[in-house]
Amino acid sequence: MPEVLKNRYLVGIGILCILMLTFWISHRISWHNGIHKLSYNNQQQLEQFVGHFESQLSRYQFIPQLVAKNFLLVELLNDPTNDSLIDVVNLFLQEINGITDASDTYLMDKSGLTLAASNWGDENPFVGQNFSFRPYFSEAMQGKVGRYFALGTTSKKRGYYYSYPIIYNADKIGVIAVKMDLSKIEKYWSERQSQFIVSDPDGIIFITTNPEWLYSSIVPLSAKSLERIKASRRYGDSNIKALKLANKETVSDSSRIIQINTEDSANEFLTNYHDMLEAGWSMRILTPLEDLRQQSLVSAFTMLLLALSMMLIGLLVWQWNRRHQERERFHQEAQKQLEKKVSLRTADLQNEIDEHKQTEKTLRETQGELIQTAKLAVLGQMSASISHELNNPLAAIRSYADNARKFLSIDKDGKADENLQRIAELTDRMSRISSQLKFFSRKSSGQLEMVNIAPIIQTAIEISRPQFKNTDITIDTDRVGGNIIAHVDFIQLEQVLINLINNAIHAIGSHAPGTIIITTERNKRRIMIHVDDTGPGIDEQKLEMIFEPFYTTRESGLGLGLSISARIIDSMNGKLSAENLNMGGARFTITLPEPEKR
């Protein structure tokens, strides 16, 4: 294959790969952002659904207790064969039912036989029916407020039952029950795009905005469990079938992507769930992901077209530059030919002089390049170190400057002056810090002073605060002693603490939320400052190498921070060490000698 065609073929493959990568990255970003936004919206809707559901339940919670106090019910229970009294109680319960908008309200004697009911005039009234098998009846007869969900054996309608005992002369002589119609909740939420389901402790869906899922189990049930559920008559003769649900991806602690398979199709949903621990129910919202997938593809194709347009513009510019260079090359070639003709007429002596000058020029250029290379290497190392050591004070200066501007804008000159004073102090501190960067090659000439450790720790935290103020990282200083005196260079100690705090912030990184715990203690005439983090810890095989110069585990690091810090602490007759904590995370410990008492 000719070289030109081969190059064009490789360029074409490269462009195709770039376009495919652009499409894939755009699709993933759009999908990722859409999923998290949808998860947030789902959580908001789910909280509304839970609030609405609980408020509907709470409406009927105390009705049985209030109705149970009516003396008509006691009279009927004491004289159950009194037809006129039965009619009066039936009308009373019917009136109560209309006021509360309940599904049914009925009165049972101590054997569970219904004596009167609000639906006494319906085709299938509760009167004469025995409901002693229902858990809400036995709970009420035990003196409790009964609660139970079931499919009505007479009405065949789903309902949530509240019951309460009727007490006469300290004896439980009957039970009043109120049934709430759950279909109203479904109707209220059925017009939304998302689907809502409520399942019982066995995973059986008894409330849903999708009728096809009703009485389906979200997990497969054993034959023994199905037999137990059927014996309880909670769902009557309903056929309990398993919903073919599979988890595909976890988005957050309460959100995940699932797939529901049917005979005709397989649909993906983003689901958020909430557990009602008291009732043992699980509430879920399911939002279909088809629209989000289409939106992600549209976004990806849009970015693909944009990238293709940019490439075409770049190709046109490249062709123009190439033609321009070809014209320049033509002129240069013509000039060279002219110079060649002139040089051929030059004497041999002039040729030797020119050769000598060219050799001397080449030598000077080579020497200059070597010197420049060495200068750039040193400059690069120094600039990286300066950036590493001064990044946090610069961030603090920016923060104080922004605060000062805000205070000036609201005429708080005193506060603004405080921030400007702090900027001046940080500028002075930066000047002193830069002078300490030479410590890597020789010992510092700084003077050691008797200072309190606590203020130095607080200053280091303030300087480092811009690095973590927008993250979910906190610093705990509750175990920092307020009066621990040490013989140190406080500027250098502050540098070391800033470096350790920043390393802890980077260590936690994507493992946020996290905590940095700073502790001081005295032990055997030694002062120790511990900086603990809740990150992943340090590889045991690398613990012995982390204080070596230019050793780093970060892509952008120089590997000088811990090395310089260790030398600084050595100059104070102390030691900097590192270890992994048993509970997870790493600990860096500054050990200093306790000053002698005078």
mmCIF file of N, CA, C and O in Angstrom, residues 28-108:
data_model
loop_
_atom_site.group_PDB
_atom_site.id
_atom_site.type_symbol
_atom_site.label_atom_id
_atom_site.label_comp_id
_atom_site.label_asym_id
_atom_site.label_seq_id
_atom_site.Cartn_x
_atom_site.Cartn_y
_atom_site.Cartn_z
ATOM 1 N N ARG A 28 -22.863 8.511 27.953
ATOM 2 C CA ARG A 28 -22.708 8.117 29.353
ATOM 3 C C ARG A 28 -22.953 9.298 30.285
ATOM 4 O O ARG A 28 -23.596 9.151 31.323
ATOM 5 N N ILE A 29 -22.433 10.473 29.934
ATOM 6 C CA ILE A 29 -22.634 11.649 30.784
ATOM 7 C C ILE A 29 -24.107 12.021 30.839
ATOM 8 O O ILE A 29 -24.665 12.300 31.909
ATOM 9 N N SER A 30 -24.761 12.049 29.668
ATOM 10 C CA SER A 30 -26.183 12.382 29.635
ATOM 11 C C SER A 30 -27.002 11.368 30.419
ATOM 12 O O SER A 30 -27.908 11.731 31.178
ATOM 13 N N TRP A 31 -26.672 10.094 30.247
ATOM 14 C CA TRP A 31 -27.393 9.044 30.970
ATOM 15 C C TRP A 31 -27.168 9.165 32.474
ATOM 16 O O TRP A 31 -28.099 9.084 33.268
ATOM 17 N N HIS A 32 -25.919 9.360 32.864
ATOM 18 C CA HIS A 32 -25.581 9.463 34.291
ATOM 19 C C HIS A 32 -26.300 10.654 34.934
ATOM 20 O O HIS A 32 -26.912 10.517 36.001
ATOM 21 N N ASN A 33 -26.232 11.818 34.285
ATOM 22 C CA ASN A 33 -26.906 13.006 34.839
ATOM 23 C C ASN A 33 -28.421 12.813 34.880
ATOM 24 O O ASN A 33 -29.086 13.220 35.844
ATOM 25 N N GLY A 34 -28.963 12.218 33.822
ATOM 26 C CA GLY A 34 -30.407 11.994 33.779
ATOM 27 C C GLY A 34 -30.876 11.042 34.869
ATOM 28 O O GLY A 34 -31.926 11.262 35.483
ATOM 29 N N ILE A 35 -30.086 9.978 35.103
ATOM 30 C CA ILE A 35 -30.452 9.003 36.147
ATOM 31 C C ILE A 35 -30.485 9.665 37.514
ATOM 32 O O ILE A 35 -31.414 9.460 38.312
ATOM 33 N N HIS A 36 -29.464 10.478 37.830
ATOM 34 C CA HIS A 36 -29.427 11.103 39.147
ATOM 35 C C HIS A 36 -30.527 12.169 39.299
ATOM 36 O O HIS A 36 -31.090 12.321 40.390
ATOM 37 N N LYS A 37 -30.818 12.887 38.222
ATOM 38 C CA LYS A 37 -31.914 13.856 38.295
ATOM 39 C C LYS A 37 -33.253 13.134 38.468
ATOM 40 O O LYS A 37 -34.106 13.543 39.266
ATOM 41 N N LEU A 38 -33.429 12.038 37.715
ATOM 42 C CA LEU A 38 -34.660 11.263 37.826
ATOM 43 C C LEU A 38 -34.781 10.631 39.212
ATOM 44 O O LEU A 38 -35.875 10.563 39.775
ATOM 45 N N SER A 39 -33.640 10.191 39.776
ATOM 46 C CA SER A 39 -33.662 9.615 41.117
ATOM 47 C C SER A 39 -34.091 10.655 42.145
ATOM 48 O O SER A 39 -34.865 10.354 43.065
ATOM 49 N N TYR A 40 -33.606 11.888 41.976
ATOM 50 C CA TYR A 40 -34.008 12.955 42.900
ATOM 51 C C TYR A 40 -35.517 13.243 42.772
ATOM 52 O O TYR A 40 -36.229 13.375 43.787
ATOM 53 N N ASN A 41 -36.020 13.327 41.518
ATOM 54 C CA ASN A 41 -37.451 13.571 41.319
ATOM 55 C C ASN A 41 -38.284 12.417 41.875
ATOM 56 O O ASN A 41 -39.349 12.629 42.468
ATOM 57 N N ASN A 42 -37.787 11.188 41.655
ATOM 58 C CA ASN A 42 -38.488 10.023 42.200
ATOM 59 C C ASN A 42 -38.604 10.105 43.718
ATOM 60 O O ASN A 42 -39.643 9.813 44.299
ATOM 61 N N GLN A 43 -37.481 10.505 44.362
ATOM 62 C CA GLN A 43 -37.483 10.575 45.815
ATOM 63 C C GLN A 43 -38.490 11.613 46.303
ATOM 64 O O GLN A 43 -39.169 11.402 47.308
ATOM 65 N N GLN A 44 -38.575 12.736 45.583
ATOM 66 C CA GLN A 44 -39.534 13.769 45.972
ATOM 67 C C GLN A 44 -40.972 13.243 45.845
ATOM 68 O O GLN A 44 -41.798 13.434 46.750
ATOM 69 N N GLN A 45 -41.273 12.584 44.705
ATOM 70 C CA GLN A 45 -42.620 12.037 44.513
ATOM 71 C C GLN A 45 -42.930 10.945 45.532
ATOM 72 O O GLN A 45 -44.049 10.856 46.042
ATOM 73 N N LEU A 46 -41.904 10.104 45.826
ATOM 74 C CA LEU A 46 -42.121 9.025 46.793
ATOM 75 C C LEU A 46 -42.431 9.586 48.174
ATOM 76 O O LEU A 46 -43.302 9.069 48.888
ATOM 77 N N GLU A 47 -41.726 10.653 48.568
ATOM 78 C CA GLU A 47 -41.996 11.282 49.867
ATOM 79 C C GLU A 47 -43.422 11.847 49.896
ATOM 80 O O GLU A 47 -44.114 11.761 50.922
ATOM 81 N N GLN A 48 -43.871 12.420 48.769
ATOM 82 C CA GLN A 48 -45.247 12.914 48.699
ATOM 83 C C GLN A 48 -46.242 11.753 48.813
ATOM 84 O O GLN A 48 -47.251 11.853 49.516
ATOM 85 N N PHE A 49 -45.938 10.651 48.104
ATOM 86 C CA PHE A 49 -46.827 9.485 48.149
ATOM 87 C C PHE A 49 -46.905 8.914 49.563
ATOM 88 O O PHE A 49 -47.988 8.590 50.064
ATOM 89 N N VAL A 50 -45.740 8.782 50.228
ATOM 90 C CA VAL A 50 -45.714 8.248 51.591
ATOM 91 C C VAL A 50 -46.504 9.163 52.526
ATOM 92 O O VAL A 50 -47.292 8.700 53.360
ATOM 93 N N GLY A 51 -46.277 10.490 52.384
ATOM 94 C CA GLY A 51 -47.000 11.437 53.230
ATOM 95 C C GLY A 51 -48.505 11.360 53.012
ATOM 96 O O GLY A 51 -49.286 11.365 53.970
ATOM 97 N N HIS A 52 -48.921 11.280 51.735
ATOM 98 C CA HIS A 52 -50.345 11.182 51.426
ATOM 99 C C HIS A 52 -50.930 9.872 51.954
ATOM 100 O O HIS A 52 -52.031 9.848 52.535
ATOM 101 N N PHE A 53 -50.185 8.780 51.780
ATOM 102 C CA PHE A 53 -50.663 7.467 52.228
ATOM 103 C C PHE A 53 -50.828 7.447 53.749
ATOM 104 O O PHE A 53 -51.854 6.999 54.269
ATOM 105 N N GLU A 54 -49.813 7.939 54.462
ATOM 106 C CA GLU A 54 -49.882 7.938 55.926
ATOM 107 C C GLU A 54 -50.984 8.868 56.436
ATOM 108 O O GLU A 54 -51.643 8.567 57.432
ATOM 109 N N SER A 55 -51.168 9.998 55.744
ATOM 110 C CA SER A 55 -52.229 10.910 56.181
ATOM 111 C C SER A 55 -53.604 10.281 55.975
ATOM 112 O O SER A 55 -54.519 10.466 56.787
ATOM 113 N N GLN A 56 -53.776 9.520 54.881
ATOM 114 C CA GLN A 56 -55.049 8.847 54.641
ATOM 115 C C GLN A 56 -55.315 7.784 55.705
ATOM 116 O O GLN A 56 -56.438 7.639 56.193
ATOM 117 N N LEU A 57 -54.258 7.042 56.075
ATOM 118 C CA LEU A 57 -54.428 6.035 57.109
ATOM 119 C C LEU A 57 -54.756 6.663 58.458
ATOM 120 O O LEU A 57 -55.593 6.166 59.213
ATOM 121 N N SER A 58 -54.046 7.770 58.767
ATOM 122 C CA SER A 58 -54.230 8.395 60.077
ATOM 123 C C SER A 58 -55.631 9.008 60.228
ATOM 124 O O SER A 58 -56.104 9.219 61.349
ATOM 125 N N ARG A 59 -56.294 9.295 59.095
ATOM 126 C CA ARG A 59 -57.649 9.867 59.165
ATOM 127 C C ARG A 59 -58.607 8.937 59.892
ATOM 128 O O ARG A 59 -59.537 9.385 60.574
ATOM 129 N N TYR A 60 -58.411 7.629 59.723
ATOM 130 C CA TYR A 60 -59.355 6.652 60.269
ATOM 131 C C TYR A 60 -58.865 5.980 61.550
ATOM 132 O O TYR A 60 -59.575 5.154 62.118
ATOM 133 N N GLN A 61 -57.668 6.340 61.989
ATOM 134 C CA GLN A 61 -57.070 5.621 63.106
ATOM 135 C C GLN A 61 -57.883 5.734 64.396
ATOM 136 O O GLN A 61 -58.017 4.772 65.147
ATOM 137 N N PHE A 62 -58.441 6.912 64.675
ATOM 138 C CA PHE A 62 -59.119 7.131 65.953
ATOM 139 C C PHE A 62 -60.654 7.075 65.845
ATOM 140 O O PHE A 62 -61.348 7.248 66.842
ATOM 141 N N ILE A 63 -61.185 6.823 64.646
ATOM 142 C CA ILE A 63 -62.636 6.762 64.481
ATOM 143 C C ILE A 63 -63.239 5.622 65.300
ATOM 144 O O ILE A 63 -64.250 5.815 65.999
ATOM 145 N N PRO A 64 -62.671 4.383 65.267
ATOM 146 C CA PRO A 64 -63.267 3.309 66.076
ATOM 147 C C PRO A 64 -63.315 3.652 67.564
ATOM 148 O O PRO A 64 -64.285 3.311 68.251
ATOM 149 N N GLN A 65 -62.264 4.324 68.066
ATOM 150 C CA GLN A 65 -62.242 4.667 69.487
ATOM 151 C C GLN A 65 -63.371 5.648 69.835
ATOM 152 O O GLN A 65 -63.976 5.553 70.905
ATOM 153 N N LEU A 66 -63.628 6.591 68.927
ATOM 154 C CA LEU A 66 -64.681 7.574 69.190
ATOM 155 C C LEU A 66 -66.071 6.944 69.086
ATOM 156 O O LEU A 66 -66.945 7.179 69.931
ATOM 157 N N VAL A 67 -66.255 6.119 68.046
ATOM 158 C CA VAL A 67 -67.568 5.486 67.851
ATOM 159 C C VAL A 67 -67.871 4.511 68.988
ATOM 160 O O VAL A 67 -69.024 4.336 69.407
ATOM 161 N N ALA A 68 -66.806 3.846 69.512
ATOM 162 C CA ALA A 68 -66.991 2.842 70.563
ATOM 163 C C ALA A 68 -67.576 3.435 71.832
ATOM 164 O O ALA A 68 -68.127 2.714 72.671
ATOM 165 N N LYS A 69 -67.483 4.722 72.005
ATOM 166 C CA LYS A 69 -67.999 5.365 73.218
ATOM 167 C C LYS A 69 -69.512 5.602 73.173
ATOM 168 O O LYS A 69 -70.111 6.033 74.159
ATOM 169 N N ASN A 70 -70.151 5.373 71.995
ATOM 170 C CA ASN A 70 -71.591 5.595 71.880
ATOM 171 C C ASN A 70 -72.352 4.489 72.616
ATOM 172 O O ASN A 70 -72.124 3.287 72.401
ATOM 173 N N PHE A 71 -73.311 4.887 73.464
ATOM 174 C CA PHE A 71 -74.015 3.940 74.331
ATOM 175 C C PHE A 71 -74.982 3.050 73.537
ATOM 176 O O PHE A 71 -75.376 1.972 73.999
ATOM 177 N N LEU A 72 -75.374 3.477 72.333
ATOM 178 C CA LEU A 72 -76.259 2.640 71.519
ATOM 179 C C LEU A 72 -75.621 1.285 71.199
ATOM 180 O O LEU A 72 -76.303 0.255 71.173
ATOM 181 N N LEU A 73 -74.291 1.304 70.979
ATOM 182 C CA LEU A 73 -73.597 0.057 70.654
ATOM 183 C C LEU A 73 -73.610 -0.888 71.847
ATOM 184 O O LEU A 73 -73.785 -2.109 71.692
ATOM 185 N N VAL A 74 -73.433 -0.312 73.048
ATOM 186 C CA VAL A 74 -73.453 -1.139 74.266
ATOM 187 C C VAL A 74 -74.831 -1.753 74.453
ATOM 188 O O VAL A 74 -74.978 -2.949 74.790
ATOM 189 N N GLU A 75 -75.870 -0.962 74.217
ATOM 190 C CA GLU A 75 -77.231 -1.464 74.379
ATOM 191 C C GLU A 75 -77.520 -2.625 73.416
ATOM 192 O O GLU A 75 -78.126 -3.634 73.799
ATOM 193 N N LEU A 76 -77.062 -2.477 72.166
ATOM 194 C CA LEU A 76 -77.308 -3.545 71.196
ATOM 195 C C LEU A 76 -76.536 -4.804 71.555
ATOM 196 O O LEU A 76 -77.032 -5.925 71.413
ATOM 197 N N LEU A 77 -75.290 -4.651 72.008
ATOM 198 C CA LEU A 77 -74.503 -5.820 72.386
ATOM 199 C C LEU A 77 -75.119 -6.539 73.591
ATOM 200 O O LEU A 77 -75.001 -7.766 73.715
ATOM 201 N N ASN A 78 -75.762 -5.782 74.477
ATOM 202 C CA ASN A 78 -76.421 -6.395 75.629
ATOM 203 C C ASN A 78 -77.787 -6.982 75.266
ATOM 204 O O ASN A 78 -78.315 -7.850 75.962
ATOM 205 N N ASP A 79 -78.382 -6.477 74.149
ATOM 206 C CA ASP A 79 -79.688 -6.977 73.713
ATOM 207 C C ASP A 79 -79.662 -7.201 72.197
ATOM 208 O O ASP A 79 -80.260 -6.454 71.419
ATOM 209 N N PRO A 80 -78.904 -8.223 71.716
ATOM 210 C CA PRO A 80 -78.666 -8.401 70.280
ATOM 211 C C PRO A 80 -79.887 -8.808 69.480
ATOM 212 O O PRO A 80 -79.862 -8.757 68.247
ATOM 213 N N THR A 81 -80.977 -9.196 70.126
ATOM 214 C CA THR A 81 -82.177 -9.631 69.377
ATOM 215 C C THR A 81 -83.204 -8.526 69.229
ATOM 216 O O THR A 81 -84.273 -8.747 68.654
ATOM 217 N N ASN A 82 -82.881 -7.326 69.688
ATOM 218 C CA ASN A 82 -83.816 -6.201 69.625
ATOM 219 C C ASN A 82 -83.769 -5.616 68.211
ATOM 220 O O ASN A 82 -82.835 -4.896 67.849
ATOM 221 N N ASP A 83 -84.793 -5.950 67.393
ATOM 222 C CA ASP A 83 -84.794 -5.540 65.982
ATOM 223 C C ASP A 83 -84.822 -4.030 65.824
ATOM 224 O O ASP A 83 -84.169 -3.458 64.940
ATOM 225 N N SER A 84 -85.626 -3.356 66.643
ATOM 226 C CA SER A 84 -85.699 -1.888 66.518
ATOM 227 C C SER A 84 -84.368 -1.247 66.863
ATOM 228 O O SER A 84 -83.945 -0.279 66.222
ATOM 229 N N LEU A 85 -83.668 -1.797 67.858
ATOM 230 C CA LEU A 85 -82.359 -1.263 68.232
ATOM 231 C C LEU A 85 -81.336 -1.538 67.135
ATOM 232 O O LEU A 85 -80.458 -0.716 66.864
ATOM 233 N N ILE A 86 -81.484 -2.699 66.477
ATOM 234 C CA ILE A 86 -80.582 -3.023 65.358
ATOM 235 C C ILE A 86 -80.744 -1.993 64.247
ATOM 236 O O ILE A 86 -79.756 -1.510 63.657
ATOM 237 N N ASP A 87 -81.999 -1.626 63.939
ATOM 238 C CA ASP A 87 -82.246 -0.636 62.889
ATOM 239 C C ASP A 87 -81.635 0.712 63.255
ATOM 240 O O ASP A 87 -81.058 1.409 62.397
ATOM 241 N N VAL A 88 -81.776 1.110 64.541
ATOM 242 C CA VAL A 88 -81.220 2.401 64.976
ATOM 243 C C VAL A 88 -79.705 2.405 64.833
ATOM 244 O O VAL A 88 -79.105 3.371 64.334
ATOM 245 N N VAL A 89 -79.044 1.299 65.267
ATOM 246 C CA VAL A 89 -77.575 1.225 65.182
ATOM 247 C C VAL A 89 -77.131 1.174 63.726
ATOM 248 O O VAL A 89 -76.124 1.780 63.344
ATOM 249 N N ASN A 90 -77.886 0.447 62.864
ATOM 250 C CA ASN A 90 -77.536 0.407 61.429
ATOM 251 C C ASN A 90 -77.532 1.818 60.838
ATOM 252 O O ASN A 90 -76.611 2.211 60.104
ATOM 253 N N LEU A 91 -78.587 2.581 61.149
ATOM 254 C CA LEU A 91 -78.666 3.949 60.631
ATOM 255 C C LEU A 91 -77.563 4.823 61.211
ATOM 256 O O LEU A 91 -76.993 5.678 60.518
ATOM 257 N N PHE A 92 -77.244 4.601 62.491
ATOM 258 C CA PHE A 92 -76.163 5.381 63.125
ATOM 259 C C PHE A 92 -74.819 5.102 62.445
ATOM 260 O O PHE A 92 -74.060 6.023 62.124
ATOM 261 N N LEU A 93 -74.528 3.821 62.215
ATOM 262 C CA LEU A 93 -73.260 3.457 61.560
ATOM 263 C C LEU A 93 -73.228 3.946 60.125
ATOM 264 O O LEU A 93 -72.178 4.332 59.596
ATOM 265 N N GLN A 94 -74.396 3.939 59.453
ATOM 266 C CA GLN A 94 -74.452 4.450 58.081
ATOM 267 C C GLN A 94 -74.149 5.953 58.059
ATOM 268 O O GLN A 94 -73.454 6.444 57.164
ATOM 269 N N GLU A 95 -74.671 6.665 59.057
ATOM 270 C CA GLU A 95 -74.416 8.103 59.140
ATOM 271 C C GLU A 95 -72.932 8.372 59.427
ATOM 272 O O GLU A 95 -72.321 9.252 58.811
ATOM 273 N N ILE A 96 -72.374 7.616 60.357
ATOM 274 C CA ILE A 96 -70.929 7.752 60.676
ATOM 275 C C ILE A 96 -70.092 7.467 59.438
ATOM 276 O O ILE A 96 -69.124 8.174 59.122
ATOM 277 N N ASN A 97 -70.482 6.445 58.696
ATOM 278 C CA ASN A 97 -69.736 6.064 57.499
ATOM 279 C C ASN A 97 -69.761 7.180 56.456
ATOM 280 O O ASN A 97 -68.777 7.449 55.760
ATOM 281 N N GLY A 98 -70.917 7.863 56.327
ATOM 282 C CA GLY A 98 -71.025 8.964 55.369
ATOM 283 C C GLY A 98 -70.193 10.159 55.777
ATOM 284 O O GLY A 98 -69.606 10.852 54.940
ATOM 285 N N ILE A 99 -70.128 10.423 57.084
ATOM 286 C CA ILE A 99 -69.353 11.574 57.571
ATOM 287 C C ILE A 99 -67.854 11.340 57.369
ATOM 288 O O ILE A 99 -67.128 12.227 56.925
ATOM 289 N N THR A 100 -67.401 10.128 57.704
ATOM 290 C CA THR A 100 -65.957 9.836 57.645
ATOM 291 C C THR A 100 -65.497 9.425 56.259
ATOM 292 O O THR A 100 -64.294 9.325 56.011
ATOM 293 N N ASP A 101 -66.447 9.162 55.344
ATOM 294 C CA ASP A 101 -66.109 8.711 53.989
ATOM 295 C C ASP A 101 -65.362 7.383 54.023
ATOM 296 O O ASP A 101 -64.507 7.109 53.190
ATOM 297 N N ALA A 102 -65.675 6.554 55.035
ATOM 298 C CA ALA A 102 -65.074 5.230 55.114
ATOM 299 C C ALA A 102 -65.780 4.288 54.154
ATOM 300 O O ALA A 102 -66.873 4.568 53.651
ATOM 301 N N SER A 103 -65.181 3.121 53.924
ATOM 302 C CA SER A 103 -65.799 2.131 53.051
ATOM 303 C C SER A 103 -66.927 1.416 53.775
ATOM 304 O O SER A 103 -68.039 1.306 53.260
ATOM 305 N N ASP A 104 -66.672 0.929 55.001
ATOM 306 C CA ASP A 104 -67.684 0.250 55.803
ATOM 307 C C ASP A 104 -67.385 0.458 57.276
ATOM 308 O O ASP A 104 -66.210 0.558 57.673
ATOM 309 N N THR A 105 -68.441 0.502 58.090
ATOM 310 C CA THR A 105 -68.312 0.551 59.544
ATOM 311 C C THR A 105 -69.292 -0.469 60.104
ATOM 312 O O THR A 105 -70.478 -0.459 59.734
ATOM 313 N N TYR A 106 -68.817 -1.379 60.983
ATOM 314 C CA TYR A 106 -69.693 -2.450 61.460
ATOM 315 C C TYR A 106 -69.355 -2.835 62.886
ATOM 316 O O TYR A 106 -68.251 -2.617 63.373
ATOM 317 N N LEU A 107 -70.364 -3.429 63.558
ATOM 318 C CA LEU A 107 -70.280 -3.798 64.968
ATOM 319 C C LEU A 107 -70.361 -5.313 65.097
ATOM 320 O O LEU A 107 -71.235 -5.952 64.510
ATOM 321 N N MET A 108 -69.407 -5.904 65.864
ATOM 322 C CA MET A 108 -69.370 -7.346 66.090
ATOM 323 C C MET A 108 -69.452 -7.626 67.579
ATOM 324 O O MET A 108 -68.944 -6.846 68.398
#
